[in-house]
Amino acid sequence: MDFINQMEPWFDDNEANAVHHYMLSGGWVTEFKKTREFEQQIAQFTGAKYCSVLANGTVTLITALVACDVAPGDEVIVPDYTMVATPNAAEILGAKAVFVDVERDTLCMDFDAMRRAVTPKTKAVMLVTVNGRYPRDIERFVSFCKERRIWLIEDAAQSLGSRYNGKHLGRFGDIGSFSFSAPKVITTGQGGALITDNDELIDRIRKVRDFGRERGGVDHYLVKGWNFKFTDIQAVIGIEQMKKLAWRVERKKAIGKLYDKLLAGIPQVELLPTDYENTSPWFFDILVDDRARLQEFLKEKGIGAREFYPPLHAEPVYGRDGHYPVTEEMARKGLWLPSSSSLTDEQVEYVCSMIRAFYRT
Ligand SMILES: Cc1ncc(COP(=O)(O)O)c(C=O)c1O
């Protein structure tokens, strides 16, 4: 059996043919009609009124914060457990990322911890729907932020295809953000999208991504903006990837259920609860005490695995004090198993049999 990567992008002839056809059609490669078509597809899939696609899922977060007027001196509440792009997006604007702990069963921001962290300087909360899961109190986040006039930005980079009560994740905040980097649910190599139902916010987002221009090609600058634009060549790939999304969502759920079934009953392996009605897991996660040894053993058996994110407050880039017990425990125990939607049942069975062999159960 070939080495099973923890994650890999998945393309077939359709992407290759679409790019070939696009190049022969004389497109300018930069963003244009195909980009607008891809945006339309994402808006339709998520049920959002508007979508704007950008260069990656980090500049989407920066753009969302700029659209919400986040500036030096403001505070932005972020989970300690997330990918580093979330706090970095706030800090690059001179705002302070304020870390709070997450819920143990969902790994999403803890509502009470968030509420305790609010100060008069709080301008935005960045709620990360980690791994397609949603926080227990997602609706309380929405009503609390509305009441306090705090912007709610949902970092749904890992949540394309996941919902809560039928509503797509990314639609609970004022703005939702997605990533299309290589390991994501669908990929355009690099890329990201913002969705919103708010007319003013989409107008600002579209300006910020294009140097702050009044509109395309008009060199009159209404707001500070940069070049965060997408390209049609990525959109051509994205359009093909979108055709496979519904299938991938279901396949990920099926793989997750198979992992849960085959790993159940191993006393040393803790599985986080997953609501498969709503959640299409991006990565398949387990908690174990002897993670390093298990990871090494799996590697010897031809299986890739990846550790969870570290507690960001304590990383050298932030070096902040504080105690975030859930994030710290997750960072110690969390391991992502092979998670590509192209995994076969046989590969999942092999991974689980090797984990059983490691624990001799
Ligand atoms: C939660 C989260 N936010 C933001 C990002 C950044 O996205 P990108 O890699 O497209 O910049 C990622 C990427 O892994 C992510 O997982």
Coordinates of C-alpha atoms and ligand atoms in Angstrom, one line a residue:
M1 CA 0.0 0.0 0.0
D2 CA 1.3 3.5 -0.8
F3 CA 1.9 6.0 2.1
I4 CA -1.4 7.4 3.3
N5 CA -1.0 11.2 3.6
Q6 CA -2.7 12.9 6.5
M7 CA -4.3 15.1 3.8
E8 CA -4.0 15.6 0.1
P9 CA -5.8 17.7 -2.5
W10 CA -7.8 15.8 -5.0
F11 CA -8.2 16.6 -8.7
D12 CA -9.1 14.6 -11.7
D13 CA -9.3 15.1 -15.5
N14 CA -12.1 17.7 -15.1
E15 CA -9.8 20.3 -13.6
A16 CA -7.1 19.7 -16.2
N17 CA -9.6 19.9 -19.1
A18 CA -11.3 23.0 -17.7
V19 CA -7.9 24.8 -17.4
H20 CA -6.9 23.7 -20.8
H21 CA -10.1 24.9 -22.3
Y22 CA -10.0 28.2 -20.4
M23 CA -6.4 28.9 -21.7
L24 CA -7.4 28.2 -25.3
S25 CA -10.4 30.5 -24.9
G26 CA -8.1 33.5 -24.6
G27 CA -8.9 34.5 -21.0
W28 CA -6.7 37.1 -19.2
V29 CA -6.1 34.7 -16.3
T30 CA -6.7 37.4 -13.7
E31 CA -10.1 37.7 -12.0
F32 CA -13.0 38.2 -14.4
K33 CA -16.1 36.2 -15.4
K34 CA -15.0 32.9 -14.1
T35 CA -14.3 34.4 -10.7
R36 CA -17.8 35.9 -10.6
E37 CA -19.3 32.5 -11.6
F38 CA -17.3 30.8 -8.7
E39 CA -18.6 33.5 -6.3
Q40 CA -22.1 32.9 -7.4
Q41 CA -21.7 29.1 -6.8
I42 CA -20.4 29.7 -3.3
A43 CA -23.2 32.1 -2.5
Q44 CA -25.7 29.6 -3.8
F45 CA -24.2 26.7 -1.9
T46 CA -24.1 28.5 1.4
G47 CA -27.3 30.4 1.0
A48 CA -25.5 33.8 1.4
K49 CA -26.7 36.9 -0.4
Y50 CA -23.1 37.8 -1.4
C51 CA -19.7 36.2 -1.9
S52 CA -16.4 37.7 -2.7
V53 CA -13.4 35.4 -3.4
L54 CA -9.9 36.6 -2.5
A55 CA -6.3 35.4 -2.6
N56 CA -6.4 33.2 0.5
G57 CA -8.1 32.5 3.8
T58 CA -5.8 34.9 5.6
V59 CA -6.5 38.0 3.6
T60 CA -10.2 37.2 3.7
L61 CA -9.9 37.6 7.5
I62 CA -7.9 40.8 7.2
T63 CA -10.4 42.2 4.7
A64 CA -13.4 41.2 6.9
L65 CA -11.8 43.1 9.8
V66 CA -11.0 46.1 7.7
A67 CA -14.6 46.1 6.4
C68 CA -15.7 46.3 10.1
D69 CA -13.3 49.2 10.7
V70 CA -11.0 47.3 13.0
A71 CA -8.0 49.6 13.7
P72 CA -5.1 50.1 16.1
G73 CA -6.2 50.2 19.7
D74 CA -9.2 47.9 19.1
E75 CA -9.4 44.5 20.7
V76 CA -10.5 41.4 18.8
I77 CA -11.5 38.3 20.7
V78 CA -10.1 35.0 19.2
P79 CA -9.9 31.4 20.4
D80 CA -6.6 30.2 21.8
Y81 CA -7.2 27.0 19.8
T82 CA -7.2 27.9 16.1
M83 CA -4.9 28.2 13.1
V84 CA -2.5 31.2 13.6
A85 CA -4.1 33.2 10.7
T86 CA -7.0 34.1 13.0
P87 CA -5.2 36.2 15.6
N88 CA -2.6 37.3 13.0
A89 CA -5.3 39.0 10.9
A90 CA -6.2 41.2 13.8
E91 CA -2.6 42.0 14.9
I92 CA -1.5 43.0 11.4
L93 CA -4.0 45.8 11.6
G94 CA -2.6 47.0 14.9
A95 CA -5.5 45.6 16.9
K96 CA -4.9 43.3 19.9
A97 CA -5.9 39.7 19.6
V98 CA -7.4 38.7 23.0
F99 CA -7.2 34.9 23.5
V100 CA -10.0 32.9 25.2
D101 CA -10.3 29.2 25.8
V102 CA -12.5 26.8 23.8
E103 CA -15.2 24.2 24.7
R104 CA -13.8 20.7 25.2
D105 CA -16.4 18.9 23.1
T106 CA -16.4 21.2 20.1
L107 CA -13.0 23.0 20.2
C108 CA -14.9 26.2 19.4
M109 CA -14.8 29.4 21.4
D110 CA -16.4 29.1 24.9
F111 CA -19.2 31.6 25.1
D112 CA -18.7 32.5 28.8
A113 CA -14.9 32.9 28.3
M114 CA -15.7 35.2 25.4
R115 CA -18.2 37.3 27.5
R116 CA -15.7 37.7 30.3
A117 CA -13.0 39.0 27.9
V118 CA -15.2 41.8 26.5
T119 CA -14.0 45.3 27.3
P120 CA -15.0 48.7 26.0
K121 CA -12.3 48.3 23.4
T122 CA -13.7 45.0 21.9
K123 CA -14.5 45.7 18.3
A124 CA -15.0 42.1 17.0
V125 CA -15.2 38.5 17.9
M126 CA -13.7 36.0 15.6
L127 CA -15.6 32.8 16.1
V128 CA -13.8 29.8 14.5
T129 CA -16.1 26.9 13.6
V130 CA -13.3 24.3 14.0
N131 CA -13.3 21.2 11.8
G132 CA -16.9 21.7 10.8
R133 CA -18.2 21.8 14.4
Y134 CA -20.2 24.7 15.8
P135 CA -20.1 26.0 19.4
R136 CA -22.9 24.9 21.7
D137 CA -24.0 28.5 22.1
I138 CA -23.8 29.6 18.5
E139 CA -27.1 31.5 18.7
R140 CA -26.0 33.2 21.9
F141 CA -22.9 34.5 20.2
V142 CA -25.1 36.1 17.5
S143 CA -27.5 37.7 19.9
F144 CA -24.8 38.8 22.4
C145 CA -22.7 40.5 19.7
K146 CA -25.7 42.2 18.1
E147 CA -26.8 43.5 21.5
R148 CA -23.3 44.8 22.4
R149 CA -22.7 46.2 18.8
I150 CA -19.7 44.0 18.4
W151 CA -18.9 42.6 15.0
L152 CA -19.1 38.8 14.7
I153 CA -16.7 37.4 12.1
E154 CA -17.0 33.7 11.6
D155 CA -13.7 32.0 10.5
A156 CA -15.3 29.0 8.8
A157 CA -12.1 28.1 6.9
Q158 CA -12.5 24.5 7.9
S159 CA -16.3 24.3 7.5
L160 CA -17.4 24.3 3.9
G161 CA -20.3 21.9 3.7
S162 CA -21.1 22.0 7.4
R163 CA -24.2 23.5 9.0
Y164 CA -26.1 24.1 12.2
N165 CA -29.8 23.5 12.1
G166 CA -29.7 23.5 8.3
K167 CA -28.0 26.9 8.1
H168 CA -24.5 26.9 6.6
L169 CA -21.7 27.7 8.9
G170 CA -20.2 31.1 8.1
R171 CA -23.7 32.6 7.9
F172 CA -24.1 33.2 11.6
G173 CA -21.6 36.0 11.8
D174 CA -21.8 39.4 10.0
I175 CA -19.2 38.0 7.7
G176 CA -18.1 34.4 7.2
S177 CA -14.7 33.4 5.8
F178 CA -13.5 30.3 4.0
S179 CA -10.2 29.0 2.8
F180 CA -9.4 27.0 -0.4
S181 CA -5.7 26.2 0.5
A182 CA -4.5 22.8 -0.6
P183 CA -5.7 20.7 2.3
K184 CA -9.2 22.2 2.5
V185 CA -12.5 20.6 1.6
I186 CA -12.2 22.0 -1.9
T187 CA -9.1 23.7 -3.1
T188 CA -7.9 26.2 -5.7
G189 CA -4.3 25.9 -4.6
Q190 CA -4.6 29.1 -2.6
G191 CA -7.8 31.1 -2.2
G192 CA -10.5 32.1 0.2
A193 CA -14.0 33.5 0.2
L194 CA -16.1 35.9 2.3
I195 CA -19.8 35.6 2.5
T196 CA -22.3 38.1 3.9
D197 CA -25.9 39.3 3.6
N198 CA -25.0 42.9 4.4
D199 CA -25.0 45.3 1.5
E200 CA -22.6 47.8 3.0
L201 CA -20.1 45.2 4.1
I202 CA -19.9 43.5 0.7
D203 CA -19.4 47.0 -0.9
R204 CA -16.4 47.6 1.4
I205 CA -15.0 44.1 1.0
R206 CA -15.0 44.6 -2.8
K207 CA -13.2 47.9 -2.5
V208 CA -10.6 46.6 0.0
R209 CA -9.7 43.7 -2.2
D210 CA -9.1 46.1 -5.2
F211 CA -6.8 48.9 -3.8
G212 CA -9.8 50.7 -2.3
R213 CA -11.0 51.7 -5.8
E214 CA -14.4 53.2 -6.2
R215 CA -15.0 50.4 -8.8
G216 CA -13.0 48.3 -11.1
G217 CA -10.6 50.3 -13.3
V218 CA -11.5 53.6 -11.7
D219 CA -8.5 55.1 -9.9
H220 CA -10.3 57.0 -7.3
Y221 CA -9.7 55.5 -3.8
L222 CA -12.4 55.7 -1.3
V223 CA -10.9 53.4 1.4
K224 CA -7.5 51.9 2.2
G225 CA -7.2 48.8 0.1
W226 CA -4.7 46.3 -1.3
N227 CA -4.5 43.8 -4.1
F228 CA -6.1 40.7 -2.5
K229 CA -7.7 39.6 -5.8
F230 CA -8.3 36.1 -7.0
T231 CA -7.6 34.8 -10.6
D232 CA -9.9 33.2 -13.2
I233 CA -7.5 30.3 -13.5
Q234 CA -8.2 29.4 -9.9
A235 CA -11.9 30.0 -10.4
V236 CA -11.9 27.5 -13.3
I237 CA -10.5 24.9 -10.9
G238 CA -12.8 26.0 -8.1
I239 CA -15.9 25.6 -10.3
E240 CA -14.9 22.0 -11.0
Q241 CA -14.2 21.4 -7.3
M242 CA -17.7 22.7 -6.4
K243 CA -19.3 20.1 -8.6
K244 CA -17.8 17.5 -6.3
L245 CA -18.6 19.3 -3.1
A246 CA -21.9 17.7 -2.3
W247 CA -20.4 14.2 -2.8
R248 CA -17.4 15.1 -0.6
V249 CA -19.6 16.3 2.2
E250 CA -21.3 13.0 2.3
R251 CA -18.1 11.0 1.8
K252 CA -16.4 12.8 4.7
K253 CA -19.4 12.0 6.9
A254 CA -19.2 8.4 5.9
I255 CA -15.5 8.2 6.6
G256 CA -16.0 9.9 10.0
K257 CA -18.7 7.4 11.0
L258 CA -16.4 4.5 9.9
Y259 CA -13.5 5.8 12.0
D260 CA -15.9 6.2 15.0
K261 CA -17.1 2.7 14.6
L262 CA -13.7 1.1 14.2
L263 CA -12.0 3.0 17.0
A264 CA -14.8 2.7 19.5
G265 CA -13.9 0.7 22.5
I266 CA -10.2 1.4 22.5
P267 CA -9.8 2.7 26.1
Q268 CA -6.7 4.8 25.2
V269 CA -8.4 6.6 22.3
E270 CA -10.9 9.4 23.0
L271 CA -13.2 10.4 20.2
L272 CA -14.7 13.9 20.1
P273 CA -18.5 13.9 19.6
T274 CA -19.5 14.8 16.0
D275 CA -23.0 15.7 14.9
Y276 CA -23.0 14.1 11.5
E277 CA -26.4 15.6 10.6
N278 CA -24.7 19.0 10.4
T279 CA -21.0 18.4 10.5
S280 CA -18.9 17.2 7.6
P281 CA -15.5 16.7 9.4
W282 CA -12.6 18.4 7.7
F283 CA -10.0 16.4 9.7
F284 CA -10.6 13.2 11.7
D285 CA -9.5 13.9 15.2
I286 CA -8.6 11.7 18.2
L287 CA -7.2 12.4 21.7
V288 CA -4.4 10.2 23.1
D289 CA -1.9 10.4 25.9
D290 CA 1.0 9.0 24.1
R291 CA 0.7 10.9 20.9
A292 CA 4.3 11.1 19.8
R293 CA 4.8 7.4 20.1
L294 CA 1.5 6.6 18.2
Q295 CA 2.4 9.1 15.5
E296 CA 5.8 7.6 15.1
F297 CA 4.4 4.0 15.0
L298 CA 1.8 5.1 12.3
K299 CA 4.5 6.7 10.2
E300 CA 6.5 3.4 10.3
K301 CA 3.3 1.7 9.0
G302 CA 2.9 4.2 6.2
I303 CA 0.3 6.4 7.7
G304 CA 0.6 10.2 8.0
A305 CA -0.9 12.0 11.1
R306 CA -0.6 15.6 12.3
E307 CA -0.6 17.1 15.7
F308 CA -3.3 19.7 16.7
Y309 CA -2.4 23.4 16.8
P310 CA -0.5 24.6 19.9
P311 CA -1.9 27.1 22.4
L312 CA -1.3 30.3 20.4
H313 CA -1.0 32.7 23.4
A314 CA 2.2 30.8 24.4
E315 CA 3.8 30.6 21.0
P316 CA 7.0 32.7 20.7
V317 CA 5.2 35.1 18.3
Y318 CA 2.7 36.1 21.1
G319 CA 4.5 35.0 24.3
R320 CA 1.5 36.0 26.5
D321 CA 0.8 34.7 30.0
G322 CA -2.4 33.0 30.8
H323 CA -3.9 29.6 31.4
Y324 CA -6.2 28.0 28.8
P325 CA -6.8 24.5 30.2
V326 CA -8.8 23.0 27.3
T327 CA -6.6 24.4 24.6
E328 CA -3.5 23.1 26.5
E329 CA -4.9 19.7 26.9
M330 CA -5.9 19.5 23.2
A331 CA -2.5 20.6 22.1
R332 CA -1.0 17.8 24.2
K333 CA -3.3 15.0 23.1
G334 CA -4.8 15.9 19.8
L335 CA -3.9 14.0 16.6
W336 CA -5.4 14.3 13.1
L337 CA -5.7 11.0 11.3
P338 CA -5.7 10.7 7.4
S339 CA -8.6 12.8 6.3
S340 CA -8.7 13.2 2.5
S341 CA -12.1 12.7 0.9
S342 CA -10.4 10.3 -1.5
L343 CA -9.6 7.8 1.3
T344 CA -11.0 4.4 0.6
D345 CA -12.8 2.3 3.3
E346 CA -9.9 -0.1 3.1
Q347 CA -7.4 2.6 3.9
V348 CA -9.5 3.7 6.9
E349 CA -9.8 0.1 8.1
Y350 CA -6.0 -0.3 7.8
V351 CA -5.4 2.9 9.8
C352 CA -7.7 1.8 12.5
S353 CA -6.2 -1.7 12.6
M354 CA -2.8 -0.2 13.1
I355 CA -4.1 2.0 16.0
R356 CA -5.5 -1.2 17.5
A357 CA -2.2 -3.0 17.0
F358 CA -0.4 -0.2 18.7
Y359 CA -2.6 -0.5 21.8
R360 CA -2.7 -4.3 21.4
T361 CA -6.5 -4.4 21.6
Ligands
LIG1 C1 -9.3 28.4 10.9 C2 -8.4 28.9 9.8 N1 -8.4 30.2 9.5 C3 -7.6 30.7 8.6 C4 -6.8 29.9 7.8 C5 -5.9 30.5 6.7 O1 -6.3 30.1 5.4 P1 -5.2 30.2 4.3 O2 -4.2 29.1 4.4 O3 -6.1 30.1 3.0 O4 -4.6 31.6 4.3 C6 -6.8 28.5 8.0 C7 -6.0 27.6 7.2 O5 -5.7 26.5 7.5 C8 -7.6 28.0 9.0 O6 -7.7 26.7 9.3

